[in-house]
Coordinates of C-alpha atoms in Angstrom, one line a residue:
M1 CA -0.2 -0.5 0.1
G2 CA 0.6 3.4 0.4
R3 CA 4.0 5.4 2.6
L4 CA 3.8 7.5 5.4
I5 CA 4.2 11.5 5.6
D6 CA 5.6 11.9 8.9
R7 CA 7.4 15.1 9.9
D8 CA 10.3 15.4 7.8
G9 CA 7.9 14.5 4.5
L10 CA 6.0 17.2 5.3
G11 CA 8.6 19.3 5.4
R12 CA 9.7 18.7 1.9
F13 CA 6.1 18.9 0.4
S14 CA 5.7 22.2 1.9
E15 CA 8.5 23.6 0.2
G16 CA 7.4 22.3 -2.5
S17 CA 4.3 23.1 -2.7
R18 CA 5.2 27.0 -2.2
L19 CA 7.6 26.5 -6.2
F20 CA 5.1 27.8 -7.8
A21 CA 1.9 29.1 -5.5
T22 CA 0.0 32.7 -5.9
G23 CA -1.9 33.8 -4.0
A24 CA 0.0 32.2 -0.4
A25 CA 0.4 34.8 2.3
D26 CA 3.7 34.1 4.9
S27 CA 1.2 34.6 7.8
S28 CA -1.6 32.2 6.8
Y29 CA 1.1 29.5 4.8
N30 CA 3.1 29.0 8.4
L31 CA 0.1 29.0 10.3
A32 CA -1.8 26.1 8.0
L33 CA 2.2 24.3 8.0
D34 CA 2.4 24.7 11.9
W35 CA -0.9 23.5 12.2
A36 CA -0.5 20.6 10.1
R37 CA 3.0 19.9 12.5
S38 CA 0.6 19.0 15.6
V39 CA -1.9 17.1 13.6
V40 CA 0.6 14.6 11.6
G41 CA 2.1 12.6 14.6
R42 CA 3.5 9.8 13.2
G43 CA 2.4 10.2 10.2
V44 CA -0.5 10.3 6.8
E45 CA -0.5 7.6 4.7
L46 CA -0.4 8.4 1.1
V47 CA -1.8 5.8 -1.1
A48 CA -2.5 5.7 -5.5
A49 CA -6.3 6.4 -6.3
G50 CA -5.8 2.9 -7.2
E51 CA -4.8 0.9 -4.2
L52 CA -8.2 1.6 -2.3
A53 CA -11.2 -0.7 -2.6
P54 CA -12.9 0.8 -5.8
D55 CA -15.9 2.0 -3.9
T56 CA -14.4 4.0 -1.4
L57 CA -16.0 7.2 -0.9
C58 CA -13.2 9.6 -1.0
V59 CA -13.8 13.8 -0.2
A60 CA -11.9 16.2 -1.8
I61 CA -10.8 19.4 1.3
S62 CA -9.7 22.6 -0.1
L63 CA -9.2 26.0 2.1
V64 CA -12.2 28.1 0.3
G65 CA -11.3 32.4 0.4
S66 CA -8.8 34.7 1.1
T67 CA -5.6 33.3 2.9
T68 CA -5.0 36.4 4.4
A69 CA -8.4 35.9 6.4
L70 CA -6.8 32.6 6.9
G71 CA -4.3 35.0 8.6
E72 CA -6.3 37.1 10.7
Q73 CA -9.3 34.4 12.0
L74 CA -7.3 31.9 13.3
P75 CA -9.0 28.3 13.1
A76 CA -10.6 26.7 16.3
G77 CA -8.4 23.2 14.4
D78 CA -11.7 20.9 13.6
E79 CA -13.1 23.1 10.8
P80 CA -11.7 19.6 7.9
E81 CA -12.7 17.5 10.1
R82 CA -16.1 19.0 11.2
A83 CA -16.9 19.1 6.8
V84 CA -16.1 16.2 6.1
R85 CA -18.4 14.7 8.5
A86 CA -21.4 17.1 7.9
L87 CA -21.0 15.4 4.3
E88 CA -20.6 11.9 5.4
R89 CA -24.4 12.4 7.5
R90 CA -25.6 13.7 4.1
L91 CA -24.8 10.7 2.0
G92 CA -24.6 8.2 4.9
E93 CA -21.6 6.6 4.2
R94 CA -18.1 7.7 6.0
A95 CA -15.6 8.8 3.8
G96 CA -12.8 6.3 3.2
A97 CA -9.7 8.8 1.7
V98 CA -9.4 12.1 0.8
V99 CA -7.7 14.3 -1.5
A100 CA -6.7 17.9 -2.7
L101 CA -8.5 19.8 -4.7
N102 CA -5.4 21.7 -5.7
L103 CA -1.7 21.5 -3.8
A104 CA -0.5 25.5 -4.3
A105 CA 0.6 26.6 0.1
E106 CA -2.0 25.7 2.6
N107 CA -4.1 24.3 -0.3
A108 CA -1.5 20.8 0.2
L109 CA -1.8 20.9 4.0
V110 CA -5.7 21.2 4.7
P111 CA -6.1 18.3 3.2
L112 CA -3.4 16.9 4.7
I113 CA -4.2 18.2 8.2
G114 CA -8.1 16.2 7.4
A115 CA -6.4 13.4 6.8
A116 CA -4.7 13.2 9.7
A117 CA -7.8 13.7 11.8
L118 CA -9.7 11.4 10.4
G119 CA -7.5 9.0 10.7
V120 CA -7.5 7.9 7.0
P121 CA -4.9 8.4 3.6
L122 CA -4.5 10.9 1.6
V123 CA -4.6 10.3 -2.1
D124 CA -1.5 10.5 -4.1
G125 CA -2.9 13.2 -6.6
D126 CA -5.0 17.0 -6.8
G127 CA -7.9 17.8 -8.7
T128 CA -5.7 20.7 -10.8
G129 CA -1.9 19.7 -11.2
R130 CA -1.9 24.0 -10.5
V131 CA -4.4 26.3 -8.9
F132 CA -7.4 27.7 -11.3
P133 CA -9.5 30.6 -8.9
L134 CA -13.1 28.6 -9.0
V135 CA -14.4 25.5 -7.5
E136 CA -15.7 24.4 -10.3
Q137 CA -12.8 24.1 -12.5
T138 CA -11.1 20.9 -12.0
T139 CA -10.4 18.1 -13.8
Y140 CA -12.9 16.0 -11.4
A141 CA -15.5 18.0 -13.3
L142 CA -14.3 17.1 -16.2
G143 CA -14.4 13.6 -15.7
G144 CA -17.8 14.6 -14.8
M145 CA -17.6 14.8 -11.0
S146 CA -20.1 17.1 -9.4
P147 CA -18.7 19.7 -6.5
V148 CA -21.9 19.1 -4.4
P149 CA -22.6 18.8 -2.1
L150 CA -20.9 20.8 -0.5
A151 CA -20.3 20.7 3.3
L152 CA -18.3 23.8 4.7
A153 CA -17.0 24.5 7.8
G154 CA -16.1 28.4 9.3
G155 CA -13.4 28.6 11.9
S156 CA -16.5 30.1 14.5
G157 CA -18.0 27.1 14.5
E158 CA -20.4 27.6 11.2
L159 CA -21.3 24.3 9.2
V160 CA -23.2 25.1 5.5
L161 CA -24.4 22.2 3.5
L162 CA -25.0 23.6 0.1
E163 CA -26.8 21.5 -2.9
T164 CA -27.2 23.2 -6.3
G165 CA -26.6 22.9 -9.7
A166 CA -22.7 22.5 -10.4
G167 CA -22.9 25.4 -12.7
R168 CA -23.8 27.9 -9.4
V169 CA -21.6 26.8 -7.0
E170 CA -19.2 29.6 -7.0
E171 CA -22.5 32.1 -7.2
L172 CA -23.5 30.9 -4.4
L173 CA -20.5 29.6 -1.9
R174 CA -18.4 33.1 -2.1
P175 CA -21.2 35.7 0.3
V176 CA -21.4 32.4 2.3
V177 CA -17.6 32.4 2.5
L178 CA -17.7 36.4 3.5
S179 CA -20.3 36.4 5.7
V180 CA -18.2 33.5 7.8
G181 CA -15.3 35.6 8.5
G182 CA -13.7 35.4 4.4
W183 CA -12.4 32.0 4.7
A184 CA -14.0 28.4 5.9
V185 CA -12.8 24.6 4.7
A186 CA -15.1 23.4 2.0
A187 CA -15.1 19.2 1.7
C188 CA -16.5 18.6 -1.8
Y189 CA -16.8 16.5 -5.1
P190 CA -17.3 13.2 -3.2
M191 CA -16.7 10.0 -5.3
A192 CA -15.6 6.4 -5.7
A193 CA -12.3 5.6 -5.6
G194 CA -12.4 4.0 -8.8
D195 CA -13.6 7.1 -10.4
L196 CA -10.9 9.0 -8.6
A197 CA -8.7 7.2 -10.0
R198 CA -9.9 8.4 -13.4
V199 CA -10.1 11.9 -13.1
L200 CA -7.6 13.6 -10.6
V201 CA -4.5 14.5 -11.8
P202 CA -2.3 11.4 -10.6
G203 CA 1.3 10.8 -8.5
T204 CA 1.1 15.0 -8.1
V205 CA 1.9 14.8 -3.5
S206 CA 5.0 12.4 -4.5
L207 CA 6.0 15.2 -6.9
L208 CA 6.0 17.7 -4.8
M209 CA 8.1 16.2 -1.9
R210 CA 10.6 15.6 -3.9
A211 CA 10.2 18.9 -5.6
G212 CA 10.5 20.3 -2.2
E213 CA 13.8 18.4 -1.0
P214 CA 16.7 20.5 -0.8
G215 CA 19.4 21.4 -4.3
V216 CA 16.3 19.7 -6.6
P217 CA 16.0 22.5 -9.4
R218 CA 12.3 24.0 -9.4
S219 CA 10.8 22.6 -12.5
A220 CA 11.2 19.3 -10.6
A221 CA 7.0 20.7 -9.2
A222 CA 6.5 20.8 -13.1
P223 CA 5.0 17.4 -14.1
Y224 CA 4.4 18.7 -17.5
G225 CA 7.2 20.5 -18.2
V226 CA 8.1 24.6 -17.6
R227 CA 9.4 26.7 -19.8
T228 CA 11.6 31.1 -18.7
L229 CA 9.4 33.1 -20.7
C230 CA 11.7 36.1 -20.4
R231 CA 13.5 37.9 -17.9
G232 CA 12.4 41.1 -16.9
R233 CA 11.7 44.6 -15.1
I234 CA 8.3 45.6 -14.6
L235 CA 7.4 49.0 -15.8
A236 CA 4.0 49.7 -15.5
V237 CA 0.9 48.0 -13.6
E238 CA -2.4 49.3 -14.8
G239 CA -6.1 48.4 -14.2
S240 CA -7.7 46.7 -17.3
T241 CA -11.4 46.6 -18.8
G242 CA -10.3 45.1 -22.0
H243 CA -11.6 41.4 -20.7
G244 CA -13.6 39.6 -18.3
S245 CA -15.9 42.2 -17.7
D246 CA -19.2 40.2 -17.6
L247 CA -16.8 37.1 -15.8
A248 CA -17.6 36.8 -11.7
L249 CA -14.4 36.1 -10.8
P250 CA -12.8 36.9 -7.5
S251 CA -10.8 40.5 -9.1
L252 CA -10.4 42.8 -11.1
P253 CA -8.4 43.1 -14.1
S254 CA -4.9 44.3 -14.6
S255 CA -2.4 44.4 -16.9
I256 CA 1.6 44.5 -15.8
V257 CA 4.1 46.0 -18.4
L258 CA 8.3 44.5 -18.9
R259 CA 10.8 44.9 -20.6
E260 CA 12.9 42.1 -21.1
S261 CA 16.3 42.8 -19.8
E262 CA 18.6 40.5 -22.7
G263 CA 17.9 39.3 -25.7
L264 CA 15.5 41.2 -28.2
R265 CA 14.4 43.0 -24.9
R266 CA 10.8 42.9 -26.3
L267 CA 8.0 44.8 -24.1
V268 CA 6.4 41.7 -22.2
R269 CA 2.7 42.6 -21.3
L270 CA 1.1 40.1 -19.1
E271 CA -2.6 39.9 -18.3
A272 CA -4.4 38.4 -15.0
H273 CA -8.1 38.2 -13.7
N274 CA -7.5 36.6 -10.5
E275 CA -4.5 35.4 -12.4
I276 CA -2.1 36.0 -14.8
V277 CA -4.4 34.5 -18.1
L278 CA -1.9 36.0 -20.7
A279 CA 1.3 36.9 -22.1
L280 CA 2.2 38.8 -25.0
A281 CA 5.4 39.9 -26.0
D282 CA 5.7 42.7 -28.7
G283 CA 2.2 41.9 -29.4
A284 CA 2.2 38.4 -30.1
V285 CA 1.4 35.6 -27.5
V286 CA 3.4 33.9 -25.9
A287 CA 1.6 32.0 -23.2
T288 CA -2.0 31.7 -22.4
V289 CA -4.2 29.9 -19.7
P290 CA -4.4 26.7 -19.0
D291 CA -1.0 26.7 -18.8
Q292 CA 0.0 28.7 -14.7
I293 CA 1.9 31.9 -16.0
C294 CA 4.1 32.8 -12.7
M295 CA 6.1 35.9 -11.8
I296 CA 9.3 35.1 -10.0
S297 CA 11.1 37.2 -8.3
T298 CA 15.0 37.0 -9.1
A299 CA 15.8 38.4 -5.5
D300 CA 14.7 35.4 -3.8
G301 CA 12.7 32.6 -6.1
M302 CA 9.5 33.7 -4.4
V303 CA 6.1 33.8 -6.8
V304 CA 5.2 37.4 -7.7
D305 CA 1.8 37.6 -6.7
V306 CA -0.2 39.7 -8.9
D307 CA -1.7 42.0 -6.5
K308 CA 2.3 42.3 -4.7
A309 CA 3.1 43.9 -9.0
E310 CA 5.4 46.8 -8.6
P311 CA 7.4 49.1 -11.1
G312 CA 11.2 48.1 -10.7
L313 CA 10.6 44.6 -9.5
E314 CA 13.0 42.3 -11.3
L315 CA 11.0 38.6 -12.6
D316 CA 11.4 36.1 -14.2
I317 CA 8.1 35.0 -16.3
M318 CA 7.6 30.9 -16.1
V319 CA 5.0 29.0 -17.5
V320 CA 4.1 25.9 -16.5
R321 CA 2.9 23.0 -19.0
A322 CA -0.5 22.5 -17.4
A323 CA -2.1 18.8 -17.7
P324 CA -2.9 17.4 -20.8
V325 CA -6.3 17.0 -20.2
W326 CA -6.9 21.2 -19.8
H327 CA -5.6 21.1 -23.4
T328 CA -8.9 19.3 -24.5
D329 CA -11.3 21.2 -26.2
R330 CA -14.0 20.1 -22.5
G331 CA -10.6 21.7 -20.6
L332 CA -9.7 24.8 -22.6
A333 CA -13.8 25.9 -22.3
L334 CA -13.1 25.1 -18.2
G335 CA -10.0 26.2 -17.9
G336 CA -9.2 28.2 -21.3
P337 CA -8.8 32.0 -22.4
R338 CA -12.4 32.0 -23.1
A339 CA -13.0 30.9 -19.7
F340 CA -11.2 34.0 -18.3
G341 CA -13.3 36.8 -20.8
I342 CA -10.3 36.4 -23.5
P343 CA -12.0 35.8 -26.7
L344 CA -9.4 33.7 -28.5

């Protein structure tokens, strides 16, 4: 069967989870890491979905809302367990394993915390292979799995069960999360292990544990490949109304303009809507979602979030290739440029 993620493995896993993570605040990440250390005990079993009995109920666990809010409003500590138990009561069945929605920083640690609290294995994989802003934007959904029923546990004892059409989850979820303090833990996408094995991006927990080892290159965290688009210095950060004005995403559009430091010294424009969704060099498209476009600070090697970009910063722009399913017609419809308001 699987192997254990102990305190040493947790350290490597957490380091790997930050290599391409956007939106992770130091305060909330450190809080989640301390939380995980406090519950990991002798270790959490890591298993492949195919090692479980095919009818085993698996539940995805994810932090939803603002990581900044998590750093300001501390968890009680039982949120993942309360969310999963509520979903079990609704389904009349016990969960036999948990899995991540995505594996970026805090969202890598919260499922592990849930697995430790519940005494069940963590599945080696996740539902995106990267990060998307909406609960509906997953390989689970691409495989025909529904995010609902969804149970939400807030930091002040709140518990909400959501059932709706799959396309309305985010619309209803966001105001509820705001009302409970800006963050919560969701238990969602209940499915049998046989289905999970078919729809997840496999092996990504093991991958990040390997990528978090000292001396291993950042590219090890990118299973489908990564390329450096350019190195440049930010010239301007601008508001944008050129795309996505009619989309219900948790951000406003913006544009980041860089001058390439070497080579052709191209003018590079990054269009962002919750994340960087399009990169142009001298007006030509050079990268788009569903691939993940990251700004990496040359000063400290950390990911720079869109809302932290400012003139003068020197960056490497890196493009992480998305899992192959995101480059199918269905994947592009759910996570490609048009899903972010860009008609490409």
